[in-house]
Short mmCIF file of N, CA and C in Angstrom, two decimals:
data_model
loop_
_atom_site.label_atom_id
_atom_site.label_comp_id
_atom_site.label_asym_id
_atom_site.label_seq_id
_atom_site.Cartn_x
_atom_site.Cartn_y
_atom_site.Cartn_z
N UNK A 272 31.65 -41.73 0.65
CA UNK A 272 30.51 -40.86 0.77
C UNK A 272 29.21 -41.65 0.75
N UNK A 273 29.13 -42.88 0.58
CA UNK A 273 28.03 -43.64 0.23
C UNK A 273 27.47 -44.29 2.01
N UNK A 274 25.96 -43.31 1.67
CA UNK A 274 25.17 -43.72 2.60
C UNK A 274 25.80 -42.86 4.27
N UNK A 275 26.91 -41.44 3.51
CA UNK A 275 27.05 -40.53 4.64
C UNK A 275 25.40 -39.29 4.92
N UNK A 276 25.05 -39.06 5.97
CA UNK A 276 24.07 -38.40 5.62
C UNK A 276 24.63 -37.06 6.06
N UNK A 277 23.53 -36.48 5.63
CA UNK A 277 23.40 -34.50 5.38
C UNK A 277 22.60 -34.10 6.41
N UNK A 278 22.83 -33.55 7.16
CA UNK A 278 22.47 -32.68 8.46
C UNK A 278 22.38 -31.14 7.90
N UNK A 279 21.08 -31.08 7.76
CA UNK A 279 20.31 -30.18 7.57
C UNK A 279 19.90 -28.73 8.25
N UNK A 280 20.40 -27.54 7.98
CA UNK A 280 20.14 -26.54 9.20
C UNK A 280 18.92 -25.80 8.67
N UNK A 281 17.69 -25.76 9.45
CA UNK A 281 16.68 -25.37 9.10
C UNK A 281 16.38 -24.18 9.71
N UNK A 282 16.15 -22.89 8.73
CA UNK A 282 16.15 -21.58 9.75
C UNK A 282 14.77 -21.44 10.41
N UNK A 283 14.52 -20.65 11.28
CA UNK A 283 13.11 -20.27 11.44
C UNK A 283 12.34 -18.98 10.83
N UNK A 284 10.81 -19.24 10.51
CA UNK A 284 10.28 -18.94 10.28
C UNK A 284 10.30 -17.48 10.11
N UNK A 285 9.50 -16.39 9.74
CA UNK A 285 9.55 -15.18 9.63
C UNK A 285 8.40 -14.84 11.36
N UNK A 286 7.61 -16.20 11.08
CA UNK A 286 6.97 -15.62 12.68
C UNK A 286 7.92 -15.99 13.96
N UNK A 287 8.43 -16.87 13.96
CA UNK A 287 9.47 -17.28 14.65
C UNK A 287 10.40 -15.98 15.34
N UNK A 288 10.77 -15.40 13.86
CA UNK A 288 11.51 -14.74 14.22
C UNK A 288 11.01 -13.33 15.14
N UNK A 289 9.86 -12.96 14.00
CA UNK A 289 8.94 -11.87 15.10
C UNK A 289 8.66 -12.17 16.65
N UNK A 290 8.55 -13.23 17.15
CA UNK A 290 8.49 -13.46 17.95
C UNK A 290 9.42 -13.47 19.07
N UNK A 291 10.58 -13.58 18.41
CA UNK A 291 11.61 -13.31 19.23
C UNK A 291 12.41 -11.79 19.32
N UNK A 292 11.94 -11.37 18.55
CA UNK A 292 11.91 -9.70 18.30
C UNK A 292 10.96 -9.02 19.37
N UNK A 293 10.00 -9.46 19.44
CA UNK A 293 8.85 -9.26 20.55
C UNK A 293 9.46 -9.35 21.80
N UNK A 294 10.23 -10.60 21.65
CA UNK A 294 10.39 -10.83 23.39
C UNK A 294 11.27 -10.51 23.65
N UNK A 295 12.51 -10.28 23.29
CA UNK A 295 13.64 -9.29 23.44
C UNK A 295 13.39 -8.04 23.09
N UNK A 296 13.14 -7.28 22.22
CA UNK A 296 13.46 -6.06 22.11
C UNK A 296 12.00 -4.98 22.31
N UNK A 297 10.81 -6.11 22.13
CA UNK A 297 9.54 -5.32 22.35
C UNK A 297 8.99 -4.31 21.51
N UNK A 298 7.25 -4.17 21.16
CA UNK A 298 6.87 -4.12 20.37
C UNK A 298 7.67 -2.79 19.63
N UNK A 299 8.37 -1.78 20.03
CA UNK A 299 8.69 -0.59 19.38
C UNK A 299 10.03 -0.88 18.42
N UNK A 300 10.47 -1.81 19.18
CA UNK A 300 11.42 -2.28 18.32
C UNK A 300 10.87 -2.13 16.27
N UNK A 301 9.97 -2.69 16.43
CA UNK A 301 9.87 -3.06 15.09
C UNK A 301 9.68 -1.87 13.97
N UNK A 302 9.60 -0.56 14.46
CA UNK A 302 9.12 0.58 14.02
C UNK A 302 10.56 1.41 14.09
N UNK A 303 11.35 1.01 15.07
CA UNK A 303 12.96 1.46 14.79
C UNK A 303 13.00 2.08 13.52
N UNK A 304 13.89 2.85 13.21
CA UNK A 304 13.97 3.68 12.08
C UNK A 304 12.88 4.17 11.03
N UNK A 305 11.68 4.06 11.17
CA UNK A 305 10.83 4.55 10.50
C UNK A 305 10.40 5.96 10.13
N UNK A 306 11.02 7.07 11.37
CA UNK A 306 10.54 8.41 11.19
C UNK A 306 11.85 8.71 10.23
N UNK A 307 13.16 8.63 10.00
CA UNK A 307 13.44 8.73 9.01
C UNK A 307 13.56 8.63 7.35
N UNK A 308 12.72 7.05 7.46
CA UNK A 308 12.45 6.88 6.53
C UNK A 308 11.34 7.61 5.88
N UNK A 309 10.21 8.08 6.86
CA UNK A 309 9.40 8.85 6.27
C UNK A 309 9.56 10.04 5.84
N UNK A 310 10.49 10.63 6.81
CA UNK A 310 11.06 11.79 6.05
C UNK A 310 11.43 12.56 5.05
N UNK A 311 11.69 10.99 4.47
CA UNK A 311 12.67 11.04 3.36
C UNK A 311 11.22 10.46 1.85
N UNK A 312 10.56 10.14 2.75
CA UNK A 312 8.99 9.50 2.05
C UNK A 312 7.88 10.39 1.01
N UNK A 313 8.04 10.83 2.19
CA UNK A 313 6.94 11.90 2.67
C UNK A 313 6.63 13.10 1.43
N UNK A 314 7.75 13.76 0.99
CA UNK A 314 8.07 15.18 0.61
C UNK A 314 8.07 14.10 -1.23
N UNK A 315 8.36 13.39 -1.42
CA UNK A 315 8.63 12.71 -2.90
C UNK A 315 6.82 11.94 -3.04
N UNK A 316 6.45 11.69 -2.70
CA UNK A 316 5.38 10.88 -2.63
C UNK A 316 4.08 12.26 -3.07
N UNK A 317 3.97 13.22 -2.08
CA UNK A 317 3.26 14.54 -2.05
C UNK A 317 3.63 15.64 -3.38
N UNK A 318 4.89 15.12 -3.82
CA UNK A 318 5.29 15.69 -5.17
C UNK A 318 4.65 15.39 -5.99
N UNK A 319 4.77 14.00 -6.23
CA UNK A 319 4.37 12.97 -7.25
C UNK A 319 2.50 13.07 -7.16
N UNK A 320 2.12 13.45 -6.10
CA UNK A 320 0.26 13.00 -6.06
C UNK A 320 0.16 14.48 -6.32
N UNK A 321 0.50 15.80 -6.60
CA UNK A 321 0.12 16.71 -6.97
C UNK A 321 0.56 16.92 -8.48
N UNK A 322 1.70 16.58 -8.74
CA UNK A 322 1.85 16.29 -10.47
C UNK A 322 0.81 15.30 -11.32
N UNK A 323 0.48 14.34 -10.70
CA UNK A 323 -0.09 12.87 -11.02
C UNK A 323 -1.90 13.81 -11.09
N UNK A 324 -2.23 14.75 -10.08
CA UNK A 324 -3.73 15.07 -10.08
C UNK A 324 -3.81 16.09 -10.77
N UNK A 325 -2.60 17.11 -11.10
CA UNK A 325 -2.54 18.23 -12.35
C UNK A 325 -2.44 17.96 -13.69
N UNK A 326 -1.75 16.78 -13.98
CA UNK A 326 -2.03 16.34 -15.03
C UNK A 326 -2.86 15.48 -15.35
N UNK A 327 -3.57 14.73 -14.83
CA UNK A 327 -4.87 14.21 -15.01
C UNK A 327 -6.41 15.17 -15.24
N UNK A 328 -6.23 15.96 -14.28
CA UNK A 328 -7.12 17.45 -14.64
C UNK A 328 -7.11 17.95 -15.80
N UNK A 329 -6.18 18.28 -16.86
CA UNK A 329 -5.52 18.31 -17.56
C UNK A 329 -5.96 17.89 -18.57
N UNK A 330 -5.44 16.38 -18.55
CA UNK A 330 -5.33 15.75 -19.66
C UNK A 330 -7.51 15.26 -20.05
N UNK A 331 -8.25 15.26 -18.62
CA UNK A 331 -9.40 14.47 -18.58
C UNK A 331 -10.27 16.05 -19.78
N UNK A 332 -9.66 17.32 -20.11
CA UNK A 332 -10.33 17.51 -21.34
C UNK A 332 -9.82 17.26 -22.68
N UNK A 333 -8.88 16.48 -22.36
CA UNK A 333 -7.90 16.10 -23.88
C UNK A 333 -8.69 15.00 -24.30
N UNK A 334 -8.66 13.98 -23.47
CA UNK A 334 -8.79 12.85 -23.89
C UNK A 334 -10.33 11.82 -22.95
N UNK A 335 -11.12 10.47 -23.19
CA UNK A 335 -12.24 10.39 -22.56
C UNK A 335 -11.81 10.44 -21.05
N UNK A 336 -12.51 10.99 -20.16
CA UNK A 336 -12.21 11.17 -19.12
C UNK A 336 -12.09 9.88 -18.18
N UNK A 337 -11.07 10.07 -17.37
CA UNK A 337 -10.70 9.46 -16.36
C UNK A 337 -10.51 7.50 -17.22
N UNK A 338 -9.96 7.82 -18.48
CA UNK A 338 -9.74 6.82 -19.32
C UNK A 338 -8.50 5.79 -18.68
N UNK A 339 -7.91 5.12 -19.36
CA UNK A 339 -6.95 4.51 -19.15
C UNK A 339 -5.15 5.38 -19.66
N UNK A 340 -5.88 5.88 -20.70
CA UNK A 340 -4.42 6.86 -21.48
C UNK A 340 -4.69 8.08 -19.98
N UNK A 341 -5.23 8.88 -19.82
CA UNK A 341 -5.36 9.63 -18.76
C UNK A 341 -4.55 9.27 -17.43
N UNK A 342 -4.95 7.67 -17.22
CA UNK A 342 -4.26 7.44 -15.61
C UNK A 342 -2.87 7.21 -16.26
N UNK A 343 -2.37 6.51 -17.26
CA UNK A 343 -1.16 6.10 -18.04
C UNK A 343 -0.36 7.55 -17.56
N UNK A 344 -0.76 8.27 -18.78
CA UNK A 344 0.02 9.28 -19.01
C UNK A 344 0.79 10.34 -17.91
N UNK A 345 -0.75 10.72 -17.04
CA UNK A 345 -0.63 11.12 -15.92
C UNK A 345 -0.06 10.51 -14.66
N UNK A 346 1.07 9.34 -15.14
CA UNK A 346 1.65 8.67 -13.97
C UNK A 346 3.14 8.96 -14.03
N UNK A 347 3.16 9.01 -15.46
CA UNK A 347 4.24 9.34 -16.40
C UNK A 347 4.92 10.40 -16.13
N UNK A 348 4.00 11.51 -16.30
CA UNK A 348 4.25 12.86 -16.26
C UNK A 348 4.73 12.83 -14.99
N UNK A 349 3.73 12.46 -13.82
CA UNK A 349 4.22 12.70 -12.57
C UNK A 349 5.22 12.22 -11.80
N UNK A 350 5.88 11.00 -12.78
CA UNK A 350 7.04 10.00 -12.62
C UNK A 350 8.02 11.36 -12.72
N UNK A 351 7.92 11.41 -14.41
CA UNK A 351 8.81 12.77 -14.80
C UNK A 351 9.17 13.68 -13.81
N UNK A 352 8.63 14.25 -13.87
CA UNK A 352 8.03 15.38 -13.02
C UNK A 352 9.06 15.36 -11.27
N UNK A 353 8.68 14.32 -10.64
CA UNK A 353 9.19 14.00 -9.53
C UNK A 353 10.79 13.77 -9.37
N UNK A 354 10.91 12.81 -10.80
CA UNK A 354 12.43 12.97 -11.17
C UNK A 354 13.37 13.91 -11.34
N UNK A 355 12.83 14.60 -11.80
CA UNK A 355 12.93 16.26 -12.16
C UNK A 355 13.24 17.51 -11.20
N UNK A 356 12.93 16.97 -10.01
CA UNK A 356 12.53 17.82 -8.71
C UNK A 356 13.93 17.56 -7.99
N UNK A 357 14.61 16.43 -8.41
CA UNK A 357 15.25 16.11 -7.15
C UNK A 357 16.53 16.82 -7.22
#
């Protein structure tokens, strides 16, 4: 083994690769499956930002407004909350 060398396979790049994504399959390619994913996005996300702004409403006469325990709590809840839904 002494003084055998190591042949190295070096991948390409992440632009590299875009690039060849480009030139074969073209720009729509890259957006492939996305309306499902939003689908599935969409309806959990809109849960969560109406729990997250009801309990912040909420909580901003409990505690000093628009504080740090306020955004905390109210992320929490709306974590909860969303979990809760499914």
């Amino acid at each position: 083994m002494a003084g055998a060398s190591v042949n190295r396979i070096v991948s390409p790049g992440p632009l590299h690769c875009l690039k060849l994504i480009l030139e074969k399959e073209g720009p729509r390619s890259l957006f492939r499956g996305l309306g499902p994913n939003l689908v599935g996005v969409a309806p959990s996300r809109a849960i969560y930002f109406a729990a997250y702004s009801n309990c912040k409403e909420k909580l901003n006469d409990v505690f000093d407004p628009d504080s740090t325990q306020v955004h905390m709590i109210s992320a929490a809840m709306a974590e909860h909350k969303k979990l809760n839904t499914k």
